[in-house]
Coordinates of C-alpha atoms and ligand atoms in Angstrom, one line a residue:
M824 CA 138.9 220.2 -28.3
S825 CA 138.8 222.1 -25.0
V826 CA 135.3 221.9 -23.5
L827 CA 135.4 222.9 -19.9
Q828 CA 138.0 225.1 -18.2
A829 CA 138.6 225.8 -14.6
D830 CA 140.3 229.1 -14.2
A831 CA 141.9 229.8 -10.8
L832 CA 139.0 228.3 -8.9
V833 CA 138.9 228.9 -5.2
K834 CA 136.5 227.6 -2.6
E835 CA 136.6 228.7 1.0
Y836 CA 134.4 227.5 3.8
L837 CA 134.0 229.4 7.1
V838 CA 133.9 226.7 9.8
R839 CA 133.9 226.7 13.6
D840 CA 136.9 225.4 15.5
G841 CA 135.8 225.5 19.1
R842 CA 135.1 229.2 19.7
R843 CA 137.2 230.4 16.7
R844 CA 135.9 230.9 13.2
I845 CA 138.3 229.3 10.7
T846 CA 138.6 229.9 7.0
L847 CA 139.2 226.6 5.3
R848 CA 140.5 227.0 1.8
A849 CA 139.3 223.7 0.3
V850 CA 140.4 224.6 -3.2
D851 CA 143.1 227.1 -3.9
E852 CA 143.5 228.6 -7.4
L853 CA 143.0 225.5 -9.4
S854 CA 143.3 225.7 -13.2
F855 CA 142.9 223.0 -15.7
E856 CA 140.9 222.0 -18.8
L857 CA 138.9 219.0 -20.0
L858 CA 139.1 218.0 -23.6
S859 CA 136.4 216.1 -25.5
G860 CA 137.1 212.4 -25.9
T861 CA 139.7 212.5 -23.1
T862 CA 139.8 211.5 -19.4
V863 CA 141.7 213.5 -16.9
A864 CA 142.2 212.1 -13.4
L865 CA 142.2 214.2 -10.3
V866 CA 144.0 212.4 -7.5
G867 CA 145.0 213.2 -4.0
E868 CA 144.4 212.0 -0.5
S869 CA 141.2 212.3 1.5
G870 CA 140.3 216.0 2.2
S871 CA 142.5 217.4 -0.6
G872 CA 139.5 219.1 -2.2
K873 CA 138.7 216.8 -5.1
S874 CA 135.0 216.5 -4.5
T875 CA 134.8 220.3 -3.9
V876 CA 136.2 220.7 -7.4
A877 CA 133.6 218.4 -8.8
R878 CA 130.8 220.1 -7.0
M879 CA 131.9 223.5 -8.2
L880 CA 132.2 222.2 -11.8
A881 CA 128.7 220.7 -11.5
Q882 CA 127.5 224.1 -10.1
L883 CA 126.3 222.5 -6.9
V884 CA 128.5 224.9 -4.9
R885 CA 129.5 228.4 -6.0
P886 CA 133.3 229.1 -6.2
S887 CA 134.6 231.8 -3.9
S888 CA 136.5 233.2 -6.8
G889 CA 137.8 232.1 -10.2
A890 CA 135.8 231.1 -13.3
I891 CA 134.3 228.1 -15.0
R892 CA 134.2 228.3 -18.8
L893 CA 132.3 226.1 -21.1
D894 CA 133.5 226.4 -24.7
G895 CA 135.5 229.4 -23.6
E896 CA 132.4 231.3 -22.3
S897 CA 131.9 232.1 -18.6
V898 CA 129.0 230.0 -17.3
S899 CA 125.8 231.4 -15.9
S900 CA 124.8 230.2 -12.5
R901 CA 121.1 230.7 -12.9
G902 CA 118.1 230.5 -15.2
R903 CA 118.3 229.1 -18.7
G904 CA 122.0 229.3 -18.8
L905 CA 122.3 227.0 -15.8
R906 CA 119.8 224.5 -17.3
R907 CA 121.8 224.3 -20.5
Y908 CA 125.0 223.9 -18.5
R909 CA 123.5 221.0 -16.6
E910 CA 122.7 219.3 -19.8
D911 CA 126.3 219.6 -20.9
V912 CA 127.9 218.8 -17.6
Q913 CA 126.8 215.8 -15.6
L914 CA 128.0 214.4 -12.3
V915 CA 128.2 210.7 -11.2
F916 CA 128.5 210.4 -7.5
Q917 CA 130.5 208.0 -5.4
D918 CA 127.5 206.4 -3.6
P919 CA 125.1 204.8 -6.1
F920 CA 122.6 204.0 -3.4
G921 CA 122.5 207.5 -1.9
S922 CA 122.2 209.2 -5.3
L923 CA 119.1 207.2 -6.3
N924 CA 115.7 207.7 -4.7
P925 CA 114.7 204.4 -3.0
F926 CA 110.9 205.0 -3.7
H927 CA 111.3 205.4 -7.5
T928 CA 111.8 202.8 -10.2
V929 CA 114.7 202.7 -12.7
D930 CA 112.2 203.9 -15.3
H931 CA 111.3 207.0 -13.2
H932 CA 115.0 207.8 -12.7
L933 CA 115.6 207.9 -16.4
R934 CA 112.3 209.4 -17.6
R935 CA 112.7 212.4 -15.4
P936 CA 115.9 213.9 -16.9
L937 CA 114.7 213.2 -20.4
R938 CA 111.6 215.3 -19.6
V939 CA 113.4 218.0 -17.6
H940 CA 115.9 218.5 -20.4
R941 CA 113.2 218.1 -23.1
R942 CA 114.9 215.4 -25.0
V943 CA 111.8 213.6 -26.0
E944 CA 109.0 214.1 -28.6
S945 CA 106.4 211.6 -27.4
R946 CA 105.8 209.0 -24.8
A947 CA 106.9 206.3 -27.3
D948 CA 110.1 208.2 -28.0
E949 CA 110.7 208.4 -24.2
D950 CA 110.2 204.6 -23.9
R951 CA 112.6 204.0 -26.7
Q952 CA 115.2 206.3 -25.2
I953 CA 115.0 204.7 -21.8
E954 CA 115.5 201.3 -23.4
H955 CA 118.5 202.6 -25.3
L956 CA 120.0 204.1 -22.2
L957 CA 119.7 200.8 -20.3
E958 CA 121.2 199.0 -23.2
R959 CA 124.1 201.4 -23.4
V960 CA 125.0 200.6 -19.7
N961 CA 124.6 196.9 -20.3
L962 CA 121.4 196.4 -18.3
T963 CA 119.5 194.0 -20.5
P964 CA 116.9 193.1 -21.2
P965 CA 115.8 196.7 -20.4
A966 CA 112.2 195.7 -19.7
R967 CA 113.3 193.5 -16.8
V968 CA 115.3 196.3 -15.2
A969 CA 113.0 199.3 -15.8
G970 CA 110.4 198.4 -13.2
K971 CA 112.9 197.7 -10.4
R972 CA 113.7 199.9 -7.4
P973 CA 117.3 200.7 -6.2
H974 CA 117.2 198.1 -3.4
E975 CA 116.4 195.3 -5.9
L976 CA 119.7 196.0 -7.7
S977 CA 123.3 195.3 -6.9
G978 CA 125.8 198.2 -6.2
G979 CA 127.2 197.8 -9.7
Q980 CA 123.8 197.8 -11.3
R981 CA 122.8 200.9 -9.3
Q982 CA 125.9 202.7 -10.5
R983 CA 125.0 201.7 -14.1
I984 CA 121.6 203.4 -13.6
A985 CA 123.3 206.5 -12.2
I986 CA 125.5 206.6 -15.3
A987 CA 122.5 206.0 -17.6
R988 CA 120.8 208.9 -15.8
A989 CA 123.8 211.1 -16.3
L990 CA 123.8 210.2 -20.1
A991 CA 120.1 211.1 -20.5
P992 CA 120.6 214.8 -21.2
A993 CA 123.3 213.9 -23.8
P994 CA 126.1 215.6 -21.9
R995 CA 129.5 216.5 -23.2
V996 CA 131.3 216.4 -19.9
L997 CA 131.1 213.7 -17.3
L998 CA 132.4 214.3 -13.8
A999 CA 132.9 211.0 -12.1
D1000 CA 133.6 211.5 -8.4
E1001 CA 135.1 208.3 -7.1
P1002 CA 132.5 206.3 -9.1
V1003 CA 133.8 202.9 -8.0
S1004 CA 135.2 203.4 -4.6
M1005 CA 132.0 202.1 -2.9
L1006 CA 131.7 199.1 -5.2
D1007 CA 133.0 195.6 -4.8
V1008 CA 136.6 195.3 -6.1
S1009 CA 135.5 192.7 -8.6
I1010 CA 133.2 195.0 -10.5
R1011 CA 135.2 198.2 -10.3
L1012 CA 137.0 197.6 -13.6
E1013 CA 133.7 196.8 -15.4
I1014 CA 132.3 200.2 -14.4
L1015 CA 135.5 202.0 -15.3
N1016 CA 135.6 200.2 -18.7
L1017 CA 132.0 201.2 -19.2
I1018 CA 132.8 204.9 -18.6
D1019 CA 135.7 204.6 -20.9
R1020 CA 133.6 203.1 -23.7
L1021 CA 131.0 205.8 -23.3
K1022 CA 133.7 208.4 -23.4
E1023 CA 134.8 207.0 -26.8
E1024 CA 131.3 206.6 -28.2
D1025 CA 130.1 210.1 -27.1
D1026 CA 133.3 211.9 -27.3
L1027 CA 132.9 212.8 -23.7
A1028 CA 135.3 214.9 -21.6
V1029 CA 135.7 212.9 -18.4
L1030 CA 137.0 214.1 -15.1
Y1031 CA 137.8 210.9 -13.1
I1032 CA 138.3 211.7 -9.4
T1033 CA 140.0 208.9 -7.5
H1034 CA 142.3 207.8 -4.7
D1035 CA 143.6 205.1 -7.0
L1036 CA 146.8 205.9 -9.0
A1037 CA 146.7 202.6 -10.9
T1038 CA 143.3 203.2 -12.5
A1039 CA 144.0 206.9 -12.8
R1040 CA 147.0 205.9 -15.0
H1041 CA 145.2 203.2 -16.9
F1042 CA 142.1 205.2 -17.8
S1043 CA 143.3 208.8 -18.1
R1044 CA 145.4 210.7 -20.5
R1045 CA 146.5 213.3 -17.9
I1046 CA 146.7 213.2 -14.2
L1047 CA 146.3 216.2 -11.8
V1048 CA 147.6 215.8 -8.3
M1049 CA 146.1 217.8 -5.5
Y1050 CA 147.5 218.4 -2.1
R1051 CA 145.6 220.3 0.5
G1052 CA 143.6 222.3 -2.0
E1053 CA 146.4 223.0 -4.4
L1054 CA 147.4 221.5 -7.7
V1055 CA 150.9 220.3 -7.0
E1056 CA 151.6 218.3 -10.2
S1057 CA 150.0 217.7 -13.6
G1058 CA 151.1 216.0 -16.8
E1059 CA 150.6 213.0 -19.1
S1060 CA 149.6 210.0 -17.0
D1061 CA 152.7 207.9 -17.6
E1062 CA 155.0 210.8 -17.0
V1063 CA 153.4 211.6 -13.7
I1064 CA 153.3 208.0 -12.4
L1065 CA 156.7 206.8 -13.8
R1066 CA 158.6 210.1 -13.4
P1067 CA 156.9 212.0 -10.6
R1068 CA 158.5 215.3 -9.9
H1069 CA 156.7 216.7 -6.9
P1070 CA 157.9 215.0 -3.6
Y1071 CA 154.2 214.4 -2.7
T1072 CA 153.5 212.7 -6.0
R1073 CA 156.7 210.6 -5.4
L1074 CA 155.3 209.6 -2.1
L1075 CA 152.0 208.6 -3.6
A1076 CA 153.6 206.7 -6.5
S1077 CA 155.9 204.8 -4.1
A1078 CA 152.9 203.9 -1.9
A1079 CA 150.9 202.7 -4.9
P1080 CA 150.8 198.9 -5.6
D1081 CA 151.9 197.6 -8.9
P1082 CA 148.9 198.2 -11.2
R1083 CA 149.4 194.9 -13.0
R1084 CA 148.8 193.1 -9.7
R1085 CA 146.1 195.1 -8.0
L1086 CA 144.2 197.4 -10.4
G1087 CA 141.3 198.8 -8.4
T1088 CA 142.7 199.1 -5.0
D1089 CA 143.0 202.3 -3.0
P1090 CA 146.7 203.0 -2.5
V1091 CA 146.4 206.7 -1.6
S1092 CA 144.2 206.3 1.4
S1093 CA 145.8 203.1 2.5
G1094 CA 149.4 204.3 2.0
L1095 CA 149.1 207.7 3.6
S1096 CA 147.4 209.4 6.4
S1097 CA 145.0 212.1 5.4
G1098 CA 147.0 215.1 6.5
G1099 CA 150.3 216.2 7.7
P1100 CA 151.3 218.2 10.7
E1101 CA 149.9 221.2 9.0
S1102 CA 146.2 221.6 9.0
P1103 CA 144.3 222.8 5.9
V1104 CA 142.5 225.4 7.9
T1105 CA 143.8 228.9 8.4
P1106 CA 142.7 231.1 11.3
S1107 CA 140.2 233.9 10.4
V1108 CA 139.4 236.4 13.1
D1109 CA 136.6 237.9 11.2
A1110 CA 135.0 237.0 7.9
S1111 CA 134.7 240.7 7.0
K1112 CA 138.5 240.8 6.8
R1113 CA 138.6 238.7 3.7
S1114 CA 140.5 240.3 0.8
T1115 CA 139.0 240.4 -2.7
S1116 CA 141.3 237.7 -3.9
G1117 CA 139.7 235.2 -1.6
A1118 CA 142.7 234.9 0.6
T1119 CA 142.1 235.6 4.2
E1120 CA 144.0 237.9 6.5
G1121 CA 146.3 235.9 8.7
D1122 CA 146.3 233.2 6.0
A1123 CA 149.3 230.9 6.6
S1124 CA 149.5 229.6 3.1
G1125 CA 152.6 231.6 2.4
G1126 CA 154.8 228.6 2.1
C1127 CA 154.7 225.2 0.5
R1128 CA 151.9 223.2 2.1
F1129 CA 153.9 220.0 1.8
R1130 CA 157.1 221.2 3.5
Q1131 CA 156.5 219.7 6.9
R1132 CA 156.3 216.2 5.3
C1133 CA 158.8 216.8 2.5
P1134 CA 162.1 215.0 2.5
S1135 CA 163.6 217.7 0.2
A1136 CA 162.3 220.8 2.2
M1137 CA 164.6 223.8 2.2
A1138 CA 164.6 227.3 3.5
M1139 CA 163.0 228.6 0.3
C1140 CA 159.9 226.5 0.9
A1141 CA 158.7 229.0 3.5
Q1142 CA 157.6 230.9 0.4
R1143 CA 154.8 229.5 -1.7
P1144 CA 156.3 227.9 -4.8
P1145 CA 154.9 228.7 -8.2
I1146 CA 153.8 226.1 -10.8
L1147 CA 157.0 225.4 -12.7
P1148 CA 157.5 223.4 -16.0
V1149 CA 159.3 220.1 -15.5
G1150 CA 158.8 218.5 -18.9
D1151 CA 156.7 218.6 -21.9
G1152 CA 153.2 219.5 -20.7
H1153 CA 154.4 218.5 -17.2
T1154 CA 154.4 220.9 -14.2
A1155 CA 155.1 220.8 -10.5
R1156 CA 154.5 223.3 -7.8
C1157 CA 158.0 222.9 -6.2
W1158 CA 161.1 225.0 -5.7
L1159 CA 163.3 222.1 -6.7
Y1160 CA 162.5 223.0 -10.3
R1161 CA 163.3 226.7 -10.2
D1162 CA 165.5 228.1 -13.1
G1163 CA 164.4 225.3 -15.4
A1164 CA 166.0 222.6 -13.2
G1165 CA 163.2 220.2 -14.1
F1166 CA 164.4 219.7 -17.7
Ligands
ATP1025 N1 130.3 222.2 3.1 C1 131.5 222.2 3.7 N2 131.6 223.0 4.8 C2 132.8 223.0 5.4 N3 133.9 222.3 5.0 C3 133.8 221.6 3.9 C4 132.6 221.4 3.2 N4 132.8 220.6 2.2 C5 134.0 220.2 2.2 N5 134.7 220.7 3.3 C6 136.1 220.6 3.6 O1 136.9 220.9 2.5 C7 138.0 220.0 2.4 C8 138.1 219.3 1.1 O2 137.0 218.4 1.1 P1 136.6 217.5 -0.2 O3 135.5 216.6 0.2 O4 136.5 218.3 -1.4 O5 138.0 216.6 -0.2 P2 138.2 215.2 -1.0 O6 139.6 215.3 -1.6 O7 137.1 215.0 -2.0 O8 138.1 214.1 0.1 P3 137.5 212.6 0.0 O9 138.4 211.9 -0.9 O10 137.6 212.2 1.4 O11 136.1 212.8 -0.5 C9 137.9 219.1 3.6 O12 138.7 219.6 4.7 C10 136.5 219.1 4.0 O13 136.3 218.9 5.4

C-alpha cells in the first residue's frame, strides 16, 4: 500500500558565489512513492540532493514547489497536522553522536518522544515501553543501557538508540539517511539487518539513502538513482543494478565492488568524483525573477545534466530528456530510450 508520495518535489537554495547570487536547484521535480513493508533506496554521489529529499519528507525544510502526500492527502506543515505527520514519518540521521544530546541519558531520549506524541498512559506504561523499545533494537538488558549517556555507548549502540527513538511514536515511514556510513564497517550490516527486521515487523515504508549500491540492492525492493538533483533512473533493485540503462547508473554499477565480497563499502564516493564539469548551480541575477514553477530565469538546466560526462552524449542531449520507460516498472531519463527503444 502506498503510504508516502513525493510529487514533483523541488528545492532551491539561494547561495552566494563571490559577488553573485546563485540559485542552486538541489532537488528538481522528484516524484516517487513509498509502500508499506517495502524499502526503497535512494542512491547517488555526494551532493546529488539525497539528504535534501529526506529533509523535505521529514518536513525539516520546506519544498520550493511540489507536494508531499501521506495516504494520498497533502500534508500540513504546521499545527496538529504536522504533529501527526511527525508521528508517522520519522528520520534516522547519519551521525548517531550528533543526533543524540550528550547531556541526556538513553532513558530521557526515549521517554521524551513517548510523551510528546502521547503514547503513554502512566509512568509504569512509559517504563514498559522504554524497555520494549530497547529490546526491539537488541540493547539488553534494558536496565543496564537506560541510564547511560551517548558517550558511554559505541557508535553502533548509539545508532540503535536513534532507531529506538524513531520507533517511539510508532511511525509508518522510516527515512534512514545514510544510517551506517559513519559506523565501523563490521557493524554496518547488523544495523541494516535491524532496520530490515523492524520494517518487516512494523510493516514500515523505508527510504534508505546511501552511497552504497551493494547494500541498496540487498536491502531494497526498488532503487532510485539521483544525479545533480534529478531522478535519472528507477526500477526494481536487481534490474537497476544488473541491467542499468542510464549511462550514469552504468558508471555507478561498474564502479561498485562485487557485493558478495564487500557488502558495506562505499563504492559511489570512492569510485567517482562528486561532480562533473557542470556545476549544479545556475546563475540567478535576481531572486525576484523566479518563475512560479520554481525554475529560475537564466536556468541552464535545459539539457541533460550528465551530458558532459556521458560516453553516449549526442546533439539531442542539449534538450532536457524526459523520464522514459525502459522496462517493466523501470524508467530512465535519457534520450537513448526515445520511441520505446528501451524495450
Ligand atoms: N541549507 C543549504 N543551503 C544551501 N545549499 C544547500 C543547503 N543544503 C544543501 N545544499 C546544497 O544542495 C546540494 C544537495 O545537497 P545534499 O546534502 O542534499 O546532497 P547529498 O546527495 O545528500 O550529499 P551527501 O551524500 O554528501 O550528503 C549540495 O550542492 C549542497 O551543497
